[in-house]
Coordinates of C-alpha atoms and ligand atoms in Angstrom, one line a residue:
X1 CA 95.0 114.2 115.1
X2 CA 95.6 111.6 117.8
X3 CA 97.9 108.9 116.1
X4 CA 96.5 106.2 118.6
X5 CA 93.0 106.6 117.2
X6 CA 94.2 106.2 113.6
X7 CA 96.2 103.1 114.5
X8 CA 93.2 101.7 116.3
X9 CA 90.9 102.3 113.3
X10 CA 93.3 100.8 111.0
X11 CA 93.4 97.5 113.1
X12 CA 89.4 97.6 113.7
X13 CA 88.5 98.2 110.0
X14 CA 91.3 96.1 108.5
X15 CA 93.8 98.5 106.9
X16 CA 96.9 97.4 108.7
X17 CA 97.8 94.7 111.0
X18 CA 101.1 93.8 112.7
X19 CA 102.9 91.1 111.0
X20 CA 102.5 87.7 112.7
X21 CA 100.4 89.2 115.4
X22 CA 99.2 85.9 116.9
X23 CA 102.8 85.2 117.8
X24 CA 103.3 88.5 119.5
X25 CA 104.3 90.4 116.2
X26 CA 107.5 91.2 114.5
X27 CA 108.9 94.6 115.0
X28 CA 109.2 96.6 111.7
X29 CA 106.9 94.4 109.6
X30 CA 103.3 95.1 108.7
X31 CA 100.5 93.4 106.9
X32 CA 97.8 95.3 104.9
X33 CA 94.3 94.0 105.7
X34 CA 91.3 93.9 103.2
X35 CA 91.0 97.7 103.1
X36 CA 94.6 98.5 103.3
X37 CA 95.5 96.3 100.3
X38 CA 93.0 98.1 98.0
X39 CA 94.2 101.5 99.3
X40 CA 97.8 100.7 98.8
X41 CA 97.2 99.1 95.4
X42 CA 95.3 102.3 94.5
X43 CA 98.4 104.4 95.5
X44 CA 100.8 102.4 93.4
X45 CA 98.3 102.2 90.5
X46 CA 97.8 105.9 90.5
X47 CA 101.6 106.2 90.4
X48 CA 102.2 103.8 87.7
X49 CA 99.4 105.1 85.5
X50 CA 100.5 108.7 85.8
X51 CA 104.2 108.1 85.6
X52 CA 104.2 105.3 83.0
X53 CA 101.2 104.0 81.1
X54 CA 99.3 107.3 81.1
X55 CA 102.4 109.4 80.4
X56 CA 102.0 111.6 77.3
X57 CA 105.3 111.1 75.4
X58 CA 104.3 113.1 72.3
X59 CA 103.9 116.6 73.8
X60 CA 106.1 118.9 75.9
X61 CA 104.5 118.7 79.4
X62 CA 104.4 121.9 81.4
X63 CA 107.9 122.7 82.9
X64 CA 109.6 120.0 80.8
X65 CA 112.5 120.9 78.4
X66 CA 111.2 118.5 75.7
X67 CA 109.0 115.5 75.2
X68 CA 110.1 112.2 76.8
X69 CA 109.3 108.7 77.1
X70 CA 108.6 106.4 80.2
X71 CA 109.0 102.7 80.5
X72 CA 108.9 100.1 83.3
X73 CA 110.8 97.2 84.8
X74 CA 110.3 94.5 87.5
X75 CA 113.6 93.2 88.6
X76 CA 114.7 90.6 91.1
X77 CA 115.0 91.4 94.9
X78 CA 118.3 89.5 95.2
X79 CA 120.9 90.8 92.8
X80 CA 124.6 89.8 92.1
X81 CA 126.4 90.9 95.2
X82 CA 128.9 93.0 93.1
X83 CA 126.0 95.4 92.3
X84 CA 126.0 96.5 96.1
X85 CA 129.8 96.7 96.2
X86 CA 129.9 99.0 93.2
X87 CA 126.9 101.0 94.3
X88 CA 128.4 101.8 97.6
X89 CA 125.8 100.0 99.8
X90 CA 128.3 97.3 100.8
X91 CA 130.7 99.8 102.3
X92 CA 128.5 102.8 103.1
X93 CA 124.9 101.8 103.7
X94 CA 124.9 101.9 107.6
X95 CA 123.7 103.7 110.5
X96 CA 125.5 104.1 113.9
X97 CA 124.0 102.3 116.8
X98 CA 124.6 102.5 120.5
X99 CA 123.6 99.6 122.9
X100 CA 122.6 100.1 126.5
X101 CA 124.4 97.5 128.7
X102 CA 121.7 97.9 131.4
X103 CA 118.4 97.9 129.5
X104 CA 119.8 95.7 126.6
X105 CA 118.1 98.0 124.1
X106 CA 119.7 99.2 121.0
X107 CA 119.3 102.8 119.5
X108 CA 120.1 104.7 116.5
X109 CA 122.9 107.1 117.5
X110 CA 121.4 110.2 115.8
X111 CA 117.9 109.3 117.0
X112 CA 118.8 109.7 120.8
X113 CA 118.4 113.3 122.0
X114 CA 118.9 114.7 125.5
X115 CA 119.5 117.7 127.8
X116 CA 122.4 118.7 129.9
X117 CA 121.5 119.3 133.5
X118 CA 123.1 120.2 136.8
X119 CA 121.7 119.0 140.2
X120 CA 122.9 118.1 143.5
X121 CA 126.5 119.2 142.3
X122 CA 126.4 116.6 139.4
X123 CA 126.2 117.4 135.6
X124 CA 124.5 114.7 133.6
X125 CA 122.9 114.3 130.0
X126 CA 119.4 113.0 130.4
X127 CA 118.1 111.3 127.2
X128 CA 114.9 110.5 125.4
X129 CA 113.8 109.2 122.0
X130 CA 111.1 111.8 121.4
X131 CA 111.4 115.4 120.5
X132 CA 109.4 118.6 121.3
X133 CA 107.4 119.2 124.5
X134 CA 107.0 115.4 125.1
X135 CA 110.8 115.0 125.0
X136 CA 111.1 118.0 127.5
X137 CA 108.5 116.4 129.9
X138 CA 110.0 113.0 129.7
X139 CA 113.6 114.2 130.5
X140 CA 112.2 116.1 133.4
X141 CA 110.5 113.2 134.8
X142 CA 113.5 111.1 134.4
X143 CA 115.8 113.7 136.0
X144 CA 113.5 114.0 139.1
X145 CA 113.5 110.2 139.4
X146 CA 117.4 110.0 139.0
X147 CA 118.1 112.5 141.6
X148 CA 115.3 111.1 143.9
X149 CA 113.5 114.4 144.0
X150 CA 109.8 115.2 144.0
X151 CA 107.9 117.5 141.6
X152 CA 107.9 120.3 144.2
X153 CA 111.8 120.2 144.2
X154 CA 111.9 120.9 140.4
X155 CA 113.9 124.2 140.9
X156 CA 116.8 122.1 142.0
X157 CA 117.1 120.9 138.3
X158 CA 119.4 123.4 136.5
X159 CA 118.8 122.7 132.9
X160 CA 121.8 123.8 130.8
X161 CA 120.1 124.2 127.3
X162 CA 117.6 122.6 124.8
X163 CA 117.2 119.1 123.7
X164 CA 120.2 118.1 121.5
X165 CA 121.4 115.1 119.7
X166 CA 123.5 112.5 121.4
X167 CA 125.8 112.8 118.4
X168 CA 127.1 116.1 120.0
X169 CA 128.0 114.2 123.2
X170 CA 131.8 112.9 123.2
X171 CA 132.0 111.2 126.6
X172 CA 129.1 108.8 127.5
X173 CA 130.1 108.5 131.2
X174 CA 127.5 111.2 132.3
X175 CA 124.8 110.0 129.9
X176 CA 121.6 108.6 131.3
X177 CA 120.5 106.2 128.5
X178 CA 116.8 106.5 127.2
X179 CA 115.7 103.5 129.5
X180 CA 118.5 103.2 132.0
X181 CA 118.5 103.9 135.6
X182 CA 122.4 104.5 136.1
X183 CA 124.8 106.6 134.1
X184 CA 127.4 105.4 131.5
X185 CA 125.6 102.4 130.2
X186 CA 125.7 103.4 126.5
X187 CA 128.4 101.8 124.4
X188 CA 130.4 103.7 121.8
X189 CA 128.6 104.2 118.5
X190 CA 129.2 101.3 116.1
X191 CA 128.4 100.9 112.4
X192 CA 125.7 98.7 111.5
X193 CA 125.0 97.8 107.8
X194 CA 121.3 98.0 107.0
X195 CA 121.4 95.3 104.3
X196 CA 119.7 92.0 105.2
X197 CA 122.2 89.2 104.4
X198 CA 121.2 85.9 102.9
X199 CA 122.7 82.9 101.2
X200 CA 121.9 81.6 97.6
X201 CA 121.8 78.0 96.9
X202 CA 123.5 75.3 98.9
X203 CA 126.6 77.4 99.6
X204 CA 126.4 78.7 103.1
X205 CA 129.7 80.5 103.3
X206 CA 130.7 83.8 102.0
X207 CA 130.7 82.4 98.5
X208 CA 127.0 82.2 98.5
X209 CA 126.4 85.4 100.4
X210 CA 123.9 87.8 98.9
X211 CA 121.7 90.7 100.0
X212 CA 117.9 91.4 99.9
X213 CA 117.9 94.8 97.9
X214 CA 117.7 97.9 100.1
X215 CA 116.4 100.0 97.2
X216 CA 114.9 99.1 93.7
X217 CA 117.0 101.5 91.9
X218 CA 119.9 99.3 91.4
X219 CA 117.8 96.8 89.4
X220 CA 117.1 99.7 87.1
X221 CA 120.8 100.8 86.4
X222 CA 122.2 97.4 85.8
X223 CA 119.4 96.9 83.1
X224 CA 119.9 100.3 81.5
X225 CA 121.8 98.8 78.5
X226 CA 119.1 96.0 78.1
X227 CA 116.3 98.6 77.9
X228 CA 118.1 100.8 75.4
X229 CA 119.0 97.7 73.3
X230 CA 115.5 96.1 73.4
X231 CA 113.3 99.2 73.0
X232 CA 113.4 102.3 70.9
X233 CA 113.6 104.6 73.8
X234 CA 115.9 107.6 73.3
X235 CA 117.5 109.8 75.9
X236 CA 115.8 111.6 77.8
X237 CA 113.6 108.8 79.1
X238 CA 112.7 107.3 82.4
X239 CA 112.5 103.8 83.8
X240 CA 110.1 103.2 86.6
X241 CA 110.0 100.2 89.0
X242 CA 108.0 99.5 92.2
X243 CA 108.6 96.7 94.5
X244 CA 109.7 95.5 98.0
X245 CA 112.9 96.8 99.5
X246 CA 114.5 95.6 102.7
X247 CA 116.4 97.5 105.4
X248 CA 117.4 96.2 108.9
X249 CA 116.5 99.4 110.4
X250 CA 117.9 99.6 114.0
X251 CA 114.7 101.2 115.6
X252 CA 111.8 100.7 113.2
X253 CA 109.0 103.0 114.5
X254 CA 106.0 105.3 113.9
X255 CA 103.7 102.7 112.5
X256 CA 104.6 101.9 109.0
X257 CA 106.9 104.9 108.6
X258 CA 110.1 103.1 109.2
X259 CA 109.7 99.5 108.5
X260 CA 112.1 96.7 107.8
X261 CA 110.3 95.5 104.8
X262 CA 108.6 98.2 102.5
X263 CA 107.8 99.0 99.0
X264 CA 109.3 101.7 96.9
X265 CA 108.2 103.5 93.7
X266 CA 111.3 104.7 92.0
X267 CA 112.1 106.4 88.7
X268 CA 115.6 106.8 87.2
X269 CA 115.4 109.4 84.5
X270 CA 118.3 109.4 82.0
X271 CA 119.2 112.7 80.3
X272 CA 121.9 114.7 78.8
X273 CA 124.3 116.2 81.3
X274 CA 123.6 119.8 79.9
X275 CA 120.0 119.6 80.5
X276 CA 120.0 117.7 83.7
X277 CA 119.5 120.7 86.1
X278 CA 116.3 121.5 84.2
X279 CA 115.0 117.9 84.5
X280 CA 115.9 117.9 88.1
X281 CA 113.7 120.9 88.6
X282 CA 111.0 119.4 86.5
X283 CA 110.8 116.2 88.4
X284 CA 110.8 118.0 91.8
X285 CA 107.9 120.1 91.0
X286 CA 106.0 117.3 89.1
X287 CA 106.3 114.8 92.0
X288 CA 105.2 117.5 94.5
X289 CA 102.1 118.2 92.6
X290 CA 101.2 114.4 92.4
X291 CA 100.8 114.4 96.2
X292 CA 98.7 117.6 96.3
X293 CA 96.5 116.2 93.5
X294 CA 95.8 113.1 95.5
X295 CA 94.6 115.2 98.5
X296 CA 97.6 115.8 100.7
X297 CA 97.0 119.3 102.2
X298 CA 99.3 122.1 101.2
X299 CA 100.0 123.2 104.6
X300 CA 101.1 119.7 105.8
X301 CA 103.2 119.0 102.6
X302 CA 106.4 120.8 101.8
X303 CA 109.2 120.6 99.2
X304 CA 112.7 121.1 101.0
X305 CA 115.9 121.5 99.2
X306 CA 118.8 119.8 100.9
X307 CA 121.5 122.1 102.2
X308 CA 124.8 121.5 100.2
X309 CA 126.4 119.7 103.2
X310 CA 123.4 117.2 103.4
X311 CA 124.2 116.2 99.8
X312 CA 125.3 112.7 98.9
X313 CA 128.9 112.8 97.7
X314 CA 127.8 112.4 94.1
X315 CA 124.8 114.7 94.2
X316 CA 124.3 118.0 92.5
X317 CA 120.9 118.6 94.2
X318 CA 118.5 116.8 96.2
X319 CA 114.9 117.8 97.5
X320 CA 112.7 116.0 99.8
X321 CA 108.9 116.0 99.7
X322 CA 107.9 116.0 103.3
X323 CA 104.7 115.6 105.3
X324 CA 103.8 116.8 108.8
X325 CA 102.9 113.4 110.1
X326 CA 100.9 113.6 113.3
X327 CA 103.4 111.5 115.2
X328 CA 106.0 114.0 114.9
X329 CA 106.4 117.0 117.1
X330 CA 104.7 120.2 115.8
X331 CA 106.9 121.9 113.2
X332 CA 108.6 118.7 112.2
X333 CA 108.3 116.9 108.9
X334 CA 108.9 113.4 107.7
X335 CA 110.2 112.3 104.3
X336 CA 107.9 110.9 101.8
X337 CA 110.0 111.1 98.6
X338 CA 113.5 112.2 97.7
X339 CA 114.3 113.7 94.2
X340 CA 118.1 113.5 93.6
X341 CA 120.4 114.7 90.7
X342 CA 122.8 111.8 90.7
X343 CA 124.8 112.9 87.9
X344 CA 126.6 110.0 86.1
X345 CA 127.5 108.3 89.5
X346 CA 125.5 105.1 89.0
X347 CA 126.1 104.2 85.4
X348 CA 129.8 104.9 85.8
X349 CA 130.0 102.8 89.0
X350 CA 128.6 99.9 87.2
X351 CA 131.0 100.3 84.4
X352 CA 134.2 101.3 86.1
X353 CA 133.8 100.0 89.8
X354 CA 133.0 101.8 93.1
X355 CA 133.7 105.5 92.8
X356 CA 134.8 107.9 95.4
X357 CA 135.0 111.9 95.2
X358 CA 138.5 113.2 94.9
X359 CA 138.2 117.1 94.9
X360 CA 135.6 117.8 92.2
X361 CA 136.3 114.4 90.5
X362 CA 134.6 111.1 90.9
X363 CA 137.4 108.5 90.7
X364 CA 137.5 104.6 91.1
X365 CA 138.4 103.8 94.6
X366 CA 141.5 101.8 94.8
X367 CA 142.7 99.1 97.4
X368 CA 146.1 99.0 99.2
X369 CA 147.6 97.4 96.1
X370 CA 146.4 100.3 93.9
X371 CA 143.8 98.1 92.1
X372 CA 140.0 98.9 92.0
X373 CA 138.4 98.1 95.3
X374 CA 135.3 96.8 93.7
X375 CA 135.5 96.0 90.0
X376 CA 132.6 97.3 87.8
X377 CA 131.1 95.2 85.0
X378 CA 133.3 96.5 82.4
X379 CA 130.2 96.9 80.1
X380 CA 129.8 100.0 78.2
X381 CA 126.7 101.8 79.6
X382 CA 127.3 104.9 77.5
X383 CA 124.7 106.2 75.1
X384 CA 125.1 107.3 71.5
X385 CA 122.5 109.9 70.3
X386 CA 121.9 108.6 66.7
X387 CA 120.7 112.0 65.7
X388 CA 123.9 113.9 66.8
X389 CA 126.3 111.1 66.9
X390 CA 127.4 112.3 70.3
X391 CA 128.4 109.6 72.9
X392 CA 128.1 110.4 76.5
X393 CA 127.2 108.9 79.9
X394 CA 123.6 110.0 80.8
X395 CA 123.0 111.9 83.9
X396 CA 120.3 110.6 86.2
X397 CA 117.5 112.3 88.1
X398 CA 116.0 110.0 90.6
X399 CA 112.4 110.5 92.2
X400 CA 112.3 107.9 94.9
X401 CA 109.1 107.4 96.8
X402 CA 107.9 104.9 99.4
X403 CA 104.5 103.4 98.7
X404 CA 104.0 102.8 102.4
X405 CA 104.9 106.2 103.6
X406 CA 102.6 107.6 100.9
X407 CA 99.8 105.2 102.0
X408 CA 100.4 106.3 105.7
X409 CA 100.3 110.0 104.8
X410 CA 97.0 109.5 102.8
X411 CA 95.6 107.7 105.9
X412 CA 96.7 110.5 108.1
X413 CA 95.2 113.1 105.9
X414 CA 92.0 111.2 105.6
X415 CA 91.2 110.7 109.2
X416 CA 88.4 113.2 110.2
X417 CA 86.1 113.5 113.0
X418 CA 82.8 115.3 112.3
X419 CA 79.1 115.1 112.9
X420 CA 76.4 113.6 110.7
X421 CA 72.7 113.0 111.4
X422 CA 71.6 109.5 112.4
X423 CA 68.4 107.8 111.0
X424 CA 66.3 109.9 113.4
X425 CA 68.0 113.2 112.2
X426 CA 69.9 113.5 115.4
X427 CA 73.4 114.8 115.1
X428 CA 76.0 112.2 116.1
X429 CA 79.8 112.2 116.1
X430 CA 81.2 110.2 113.2
X431 CA 84.8 109.1 112.1
X432 CA 85.2 109.4 108.3
X433 CA 88.2 108.6 106.2
X434 CA 88.1 111.4 103.5
X435 CA 90.3 109.7 100.9
X436 CA 90.4 111.2 97.4
X437 CA 88.0 108.9 95.4
X438 CA 90.8 107.8 93.2
X439 CA 92.6 105.9 96.0
X440 CA 89.5 105.1 98.3
X441 CA 89.6 101.3 98.9
X442 CA 85.8 101.0 98.1
X443 CA 84.5 103.4 95.4
X444 CA 80.9 102.8 96.2
X445 CA 78.5 100.8 98.4
X446 CA 75.1 99.7 97.3
X447 CA 72.2 99.4 99.9
X448 CA 68.5 98.1 99.6
X449 CA 66.8 100.5 102.1
X450 CA 65.0 97.5 103.5
X451 CA 65.3 93.7 102.8
X452 CA 62.0 93.3 101.1
X453 CA 59.6 94.4 98.3
X454 CA 62.1 93.7 95.6
X455 CA 64.7 96.2 96.9
X456 CA 67.5 93.7 97.4
X457 CA 67.0 92.3 93.8
X458 CA 67.2 95.9 92.3
X459 CA 70.3 96.7 94.6
X460 CA 72.0 93.5 93.6
X461 CA 71.9 94.3 89.9
X462 CA 73.2 97.8 90.4
X463 CA 76.0 96.1 92.6
X464 CA 76.9 93.6 90.0
X465 CA 77.1 96.2 87.2
X466 CA 79.2 98.5 89.2
X467 CA 81.4 95.6 90.3
X468 CA 82.7 95.0 86.8
X469 CA 84.4 98.4 86.9
X470 CA 85.0 99.2 90.5
X471 CA 85.7 97.9 94.0
X472 CA 82.2 98.0 95.4
X473 CA 80.4 96.7 98.5
X474 CA 77.0 95.3 99.0
X475 CA 75.2 95.6 102.4
X476 CA 71.7 95.0 103.5
X477 CA 72.3 94.4 107.2
X478 CA 71.0 96.7 109.9
X479 CA 69.8 100.2 109.9
X480 CA 70.8 102.2 106.8
X481 CA 72.3 105.0 109.0
X482 CA 74.7 102.4 110.6
X483 CA 75.7 101.1 107.2
X484 CA 76.5 104.7 106.0
X485 CA 78.6 105.1 109.2
X486 CA 80.6 101.8 108.3
X487 CA 81.2 103.1 104.9
X488 CA 82.4 106.5 106.2
X489 CA 85.0 104.8 108.4
X490 CA 86.2 102.8 105.3
X491 CA 86.4 105.9 103.3
X492 CA 83.8 105.0 100.7
X493 CA 83.1 108.2 98.7
X494 CA 79.6 107.3 97.4
X495 CA 76.7 105.2 98.6
X496 CA 73.9 104.2 96.3
X497 CA 70.5 103.5 98.1
X498 CA 67.5 101.6 96.5
X499 CA 64.3 102.6 98.1
X500 CA 60.5 102.5 97.5
X501 CA 60.8 105.1 94.8
X502 CA 63.2 103.0 92.9
X503 CA 60.5 100.5 92.1
X504 CA 58.2 103.0 90.7
X505 CA 60.6 105.4 88.7
X506 CA 63.8 103.3 88.6
X507 CA 65.9 106.1 90.3
X508 CA 68.2 105.6 93.3
X509 CA 69.8 107.9 95.8
X510 CA 73.5 108.7 95.6
X511 CA 75.0 110.0 98.9
X512 CA 78.4 111.8 99.1
X513 CA 80.5 110.9 102.0
X514 CA 82.0 114.3 102.8
X515 CA 79.1 116.9 102.2
X516 CA 76.4 114.3 103.0
X517 CA 74.5 115.7 100.0
X518 CA 72.0 113.3 98.5
X519 CA 70.6 113.3 94.9
X520 CA 68.7 111.0 92.7
X521 CA 69.8 109.5 89.5
X522 CA 68.6 106.8 87.3
X523 CA 69.5 103.3 88.4
X524 CA 70.6 102.6 84.7
X525 CA 73.1 105.6 85.0
X526 CA 74.9 104.4 88.2
X527 CA 78.0 103.0 86.4
X528 CA 78.6 106.2 84.3
X529 CA 77.6 108.6 87.3
X530 CA 80.2 106.8 89.6
X531 CA 82.8 106.7 87.0
X532 CA 82.4 110.4 86.4
X533 CA 82.5 111.2 90.0
X534 CA 85.7 109.2 90.7
X535 CA 87.5 110.2 87.6
X536 CA 86.6 114.0 88.1
X537 CA 87.4 113.6 91.8
X538 CA 84.2 115.5 92.2
X539 CA 83.5 115.2 95.9
X540 CA 82.4 117.6 98.5
Ligands
GAP601 N1 117.2 105.0 95.7 C1 117.3 106.0 96.6 C2 116.7 105.7 97.9 O1 116.3 104.5 98.1 P1 115.8 106.7 100.2 O2 115.6 108.1 100.7 O3 116.8 105.8 101.0 O4 116.4 106.7 98.7 C3 113.5 106.4 99.3 O5 114.5 106.0 100.1 C4 112.1 106.3 99.9 O6 111.8 105.0 100.4 C5 111.9 107.3 101.1 O7 111.7 108.5 100.8 C6 110.8 106.6 101.9 O8 109.6 107.1 101.3 C7 111.1 105.1 101.3 N2 111.7 104.4 102.6 C8 113.0 104.4 102.8 N3 113.3 103.6 104.0 C9 112.0 103.3 104.5 C10 111.7 102.4 105.6 N4 112.4 102.0 106.5 N5 110.4 102.3 105.7 C11 109.4 102.7 104.9 N6 109.7 103.5 103.8 C12 111.1 103.8 103.6

């Protein structure tokens, strides 16, 4: 699928716009348009319903060690600055960047790749920001230009190996930066903290400094005791939260995939240390299945366990759910969600202070004077099981998803080009967004075949009845074939058409977006029929 086509459909049909576009846009920030807002709300609603409100806490779910409860929170975007010091974000939440002195551009060190090359007696490293065949072609073009060679002189370029990361290069003197014309213009890599800094109240100095949250998770950890004390939840249980997070990404890119403002959907699941490996496996498999159930194709979706050397210092196991986004080179996948076994790292950090690993132990990090570098809250965040009387610090399993990345994956998956007959029965190319009915922005569209003979009145009655339960659209303008086509592009799974027959036998036509099948039902049954189709996901 050509990503440019999807990006242009998203703008044309009102799924996504660049933020502040009339002022030239702001890199890394995106607005959801009238269709996009419904799509993203449906994704978030599907997550919240399945994970929280619709969760069956009475039975043992398949794969789960025992029944468990789920509850929710909505915490603030700005938290006490000490939260980020104890969590490790203040010291460790950074990427390395390199600046180009010539182009004045900034790059993430690990995202620049390149190839070693020998030509005209000189060895240089030619860089690019893209991988795969595109990256090879770009480095070739740039090398020809650098050495002032023509395409026919290509054999003068002696490539020394494949595309490799700039992180493998120690000396930048022979490096041709991604947009530079001369060598050695990249600076040494520097740390860049990704948290957005702000100031609270009238204090503009460091006293008032605070951060916009880079993840929703910490709001859950610091409320663990409040939730236990104010509800009757017992371990094992999960707390879910969705909301905005902010990261000052060095190179936001790939549409909404890497944004600076985005929404997360996170669960912190608290369990007994002994059963935590089983819970980790349970959540890994359950979250993977959630994406499949909403229509992501098995071949483009994968569950990847991290290698031990990829794990965070506190993690016993982590897996990513990844999707083969069309903007990535063939064979590459992008992260949709991470499921991490975090042990007792988070609750202990907020009790004792920032932790570091010493051998196999997590210990409080000390400053030069031997005092805790960042003090924890000192509050008791352990849990006492009132049945066994055992007191312990729960272990945490964290399924952490991005609402915008999931929405983008559903958009990519839905985009389809096929053929459908026009009003004269002639096959025409069509663009159709094949969303799962549960997340489709508009569930049904209602049309009178023509704007006379009482058809609009009958159609409006059906429209208003449907509107009480679903997001629906009424359209009486233009040829009916064209109206179908507009709904196909919006991803509307069902169209209901009132025609001449409706006025005699009170039946209407329902048209299925994907199979183009049409069938008649009683006008009075429209609400129950559309509900049945959407709930059952019965499409195709
Ligand atoms: N609490 C753990 C945590 O935040 P993460 O892997 O950094 O883990 C979780 O983020 C999810 O949030 C990612 O899998 C992704 O879906 C989403 N996410 C992270 N950074 C993002 C960005 N810059 N733009 C859009 N989504 C992002």
